[in-house]
Amino acid sequence: MLDIHQFGYGSDNYGVLLHDEASGETAMVDAGDASRALAALAETGWQLTQIWITHHHGDHTAGLGDIIASTGAKVYGPAGISGVSDVLDDGDEFTFAGRPVSVLATPGHTLDMLNFHIASEQLAFTGDTLFAMGCGRLFEGNADMMWASLSKLMALDDETIIYCAHEYTAANAAFAISVDPHNEALHRRAEAVTDLRAAGKPTVPTIMALEKATNPFLRASDPAIRAHLGMAADSDAAVFAEIRRRKDSF
Ligand code: ZN
Ligand code: FE
């Protein structure tokens, strides 16, 4: 088992540290804020050995130069980002603390988006692609592309623990109910999220099975959502596109 330390930065970002006690190796997912990242390392006492970058946006990369300078960590990530030493693409694999880490390209939010999957730990890091009850805005890609990316993530084991990069869950829940109003699991989860946020607690990580049951962006094939949208005969990608379009103006 890896030790995991999630920390907040910015208005709603999450960074994550993964640590293997046996080897002493530590990985960090994304590098948006150097001072918060270095504080998290100081707090845990872990020595950073790897950084995994999901995509080029500043809230995921702005601290990279300073974190490299302080730690000398090796940086895995997409092409075109200053500081990335090991450029990765879909299907690539690298090793962290003796465990294979699989790289899944999930374009849509950006074209360069990479997600990271450690099958042996049932862990996935989905960046700004899959959020708790949500998905990333389509800044660079289109709806077909994002639907294909989310479908790739849905093929992961149902018990996969999902770490995403933002605490957007409460707002996502309100939107989810607007397109999936009769989903009892969704209502129960929305109440749980309200309680967690009222207590100042994170709603991340989540689990794939729970996302499949409550995240409308993964539920384009659901008959009740299709009926609600009047899209019973449309393709899953078209239903997804309509849900994404509605979220943009919610
Ligand atoms: Zn982003
Ligand atoms: Fe982001």
XYZ file of C-alpha atoms and ligand atoms in Angstrom:
252
model
C 0.000 0.000 0.000
C 1.203 3.491 -0.821
C 0.769 6.318 1.668
C -1.218 9.191 0.183
C -1.277 12.832 1.263
C -3.706 15.196 -0.467
C -3.303 18.938 0.017
C -5.223 21.974 -1.192
C -3.901 25.018 -3.010
C -5.313 27.959 -4.893
C -9.054 28.427 -4.553
C -10.043 24.802 -5.215
C -7.060 22.755 -6.467
C -5.801 19.504 -4.969
C -2.247 18.241 -5.120
C -1.371 14.671 -4.134
C 1.753 13.049 -2.751
C 2.254 9.271 -3.027
C 4.848 7.631 -0.858
C 6.301 4.138 -0.635
C 7.795 3.478 2.762
C 9.935 0.521 1.608
C 11.806 2.337 -1.192
C 11.471 5.872 0.181
C 10.183 7.042 -3.212
C 7.630 9.867 -3.378
C 5.617 11.107 -6.352
C 3.550 14.265 -6.681
C 0.705 14.705 -9.130
C 0.850 18.174 -10.720
C 2.857 21.166 -9.606
C 0.606 24.206 -9.498
C 1.942 25.823 -6.330
C 5.552 25.400 -5.221
C 5.191 26.773 -1.702
C 2.181 24.595 -0.878
C 3.894 21.555 -2.408
C 7.139 22.106 -0.514
C 5.151 22.658 2.688
C 3.359 19.329 2.141
C 6.725 17.615 1.651
C 8.104 19.227 4.820
C 5.005 18.180 6.762
C 5.239 14.546 5.645
C 9.031 14.387 5.728
C 8.971 12.653 2.335
C 11.694 13.195 -0.295
C 10.186 13.931 -3.710
C 11.543 11.689 -6.477
C 8.925 12.037 -9.257
C 6.418 14.611 -10.517
C 3.602 13.559 -12.846
C 2.088 16.428 -14.856
C -1.454 16.039 -16.222
C -1.696 19.056 -18.564
C -0.273 22.454 -19.374
C -2.654 24.769 -17.459
C -0.928 27.063 -14.970
C -2.811 25.758 -11.937
C -1.085 22.408 -12.637
C 2.365 23.613 -13.737
C 3.184 27.082 -12.327
C 5.287 25.715 -9.462
C 7.213 23.194 -11.522
C 10.481 25.125 -11.927
C 10.776 25.912 -8.213
C 9.849 22.364 -7.151
C 12.445 20.863 -9.513
C 15.043 23.321 -8.194
C 14.279 22.343 -4.585
C 13.956 18.578 -5.025
C 15.653 17.462 -8.248
C 12.640 15.257 -8.929
C 12.242 13.607 -12.311
C 9.267 15.012 -14.231
C 6.904 12.876 -16.310
C 4.268 14.538 -18.451
C 3.006 15.601 -21.856
C 5.166 17.171 -24.564
C 5.504 20.938 -24.755
C 5.776 21.746 -21.034
C 8.981 23.342 -19.792
C 10.543 21.169 -17.075
C 9.108 17.839 -18.241
C 12.089 15.493 -18.613
C 10.248 12.279 -19.581
C 7.672 12.982 -22.284
C 4.770 10.529 -22.202
C 1.922 9.587 -24.493
C -1.094 7.294 -24.470
C -0.233 3.702 -23.579
C 3.181 4.489 -22.131
C 4.224 2.937 -18.856
C 6.823 3.926 -16.287
C 7.714 2.687 -12.830
C 7.083 4.242 -9.438
C 8.390 2.407 -6.369
C 8.488 -0.845 -8.306
C 4.908 -0.489 -9.560
C 3.912 0.010 -13.195
C 2.147 3.341 -13.829
C 0.044 3.376 -17.010
C -0.489 6.558 -18.984
C -3.902 7.269 -20.489
C -4.288 10.223 -22.838
C -7.691 11.772 -22.106
C -7.980 14.826 -24.382
C -10.981 17.139 -24.234
C -10.326 19.733 -21.518
C -6.937 20.208 -23.205
C -5.380 18.308 -26.086
C -2.341 17.305 -24.015
C -4.185 15.785 -21.025
C -2.649 12.667 -19.475
C -4.091 10.583 -16.648
C -2.129 8.102 -14.544
C -3.281 4.627 -13.440
C -1.597 2.312 -10.933
C -3.492 -0.933 -11.432
C -1.754 -2.711 -8.545
C -3.128 -0.090 -6.119
C -6.452 0.519 -7.919
C -5.565 4.210 -8.084
C -6.176 6.707 -10.890
C -5.304 10.401 -11.169
C -7.694 12.059 -13.564
C -6.513 15.688 -13.553
C -9.163 17.952 -15.062
C -10.789 15.166 -17.123
C -13.020 13.347 -14.617
C -14.172 15.202 -11.487
C -16.397 13.983 -8.668
C -19.832 14.197 -10.346
C -18.338 16.307 -13.118
C -15.875 16.571 -15.985
C -13.557 19.249 -17.298
C -14.714 22.055 -19.538
C -13.928 21.616 -23.226
C -11.301 24.298 -23.732
C -9.305 22.651 -26.529
C -11.044 19.439 -27.530
C -14.609 18.651 -28.520
C -17.415 16.604 -26.992
C -16.702 13.463 -29.048
C -13.097 13.558 -27.871
C -14.063 14.006 -24.215
C -16.676 11.262 -24.402
C -14.008 8.886 -25.767
C -11.671 9.950 -22.946
C -14.288 9.397 -20.242
C -15.180 6.037 -21.805
C -11.524 5.049 -21.490
C -11.637 5.876 -17.760
C -14.945 4.007 -17.351
C -13.148 0.853 -18.526
C -11.058 0.934 -15.329
C -12.131 -1.333 -12.487
C -15.229 -0.149 -10.604
C -13.270 -0.158 -7.333
C -10.632 2.251 -8.711
C -10.009 5.167 -6.361
C -10.131 8.407 -8.324
C -8.114 11.481 -7.392
C -9.066 14.560 -9.407
C -7.518 18.019 -9.365
C -10.350 20.279 -8.155
C -12.947 20.509 -5.390
C -15.943 21.277 -7.623
C -18.185 18.591 -6.182
C -20.934 20.641 -4.504
C -21.604 22.689 -7.650
C -21.380 19.539 -9.760
C -23.995 17.857 -7.546
C -26.467 20.686 -8.032
C -26.054 20.446 -11.792
C -26.247 16.637 -11.761
C -29.636 16.774 -10.048
C -30.901 19.139 -12.750
C -30.354 16.512 -15.476
C -30.878 13.339 -13.395
C -33.575 14.422 -10.917
C -34.948 10.987 -10.005
C -31.600 9.313 -9.223
C -31.804 8.283 -5.550
C -28.079 7.492 -5.298
C -27.338 10.974 -6.601
C -29.587 12.629 -4.005
C -27.966 10.617 -1.209
C -24.512 11.539 -2.445
C -25.420 15.238 -2.773
C -26.479 15.240 0.894
C -23.241 13.558 1.926
C -21.275 16.171 -0.046
C -23.153 19.002 1.663
C -22.250 17.512 5.065
C -18.575 17.020 4.135
C -18.203 20.572 2.835
C -20.015 22.014 5.881
C -17.424 20.199 8.003
C -14.594 21.624 5.862
C -13.673 18.184 4.517
C -12.677 17.223 0.955
C -15.018 15.187 -1.252
C -12.025 13.830 -3.184
C -11.025 11.032 -3.710
C -14.018 9.242 -5.146
C -14.580 5.707 -6.507
C -15.394 4.751 -10.097
C -18.518 2.774 -9.135
C -19.917 5.838 -7.348
C -19.136 8.032 -10.377
C -20.894 5.596 -12.691
C -23.945 5.738 -10.428
C -24.095 9.514 -9.911
C -21.927 11.444 -12.407
C -24.200 12.535 -15.287
C -21.197 12.859 -17.626
C -20.654 9.096 -17.330
C -24.362 8.314 -17.649
C -25.093 9.259 -21.259
C -26.511 5.772 -21.846
C -28.896 5.981 -18.882
C -32.552 5.707 -20.018
C -33.861 8.149 -17.367
C -31.355 10.874 -18.325
C -32.066 10.306 -22.023
C -35.805 10.569 -21.375
C -35.294 13.740 -19.303
C -33.323 15.309 -22.167
C -35.729 14.047 -24.872
C -32.795 12.211 -26.504
C -33.890 8.563 -26.291
C -32.666 7.776 -29.805
C -29.408 9.767 -29.861
C -25.864 8.426 -29.556
C -24.114 8.381 -26.190
C -21.664 10.993 -27.499
C -24.541 13.295 -28.499
C -26.188 12.913 -25.079
C -22.850 13.641 -23.399
C -22.422 16.738 -25.606
C -25.850 18.035 -24.564
C -25.118 17.469 -20.846
C -21.759 19.273 -21.208
C -23.478 22.143 -23.103
C -26.069 22.510 -20.319
C -23.387 22.524 -17.622
C -21.562 25.377 -19.369
C -24.570 27.646 -18.877
C -25.865 26.230 -15.570
Zn -7.081 22.577 -16.427
Fe -7.212 22.778 -13.305
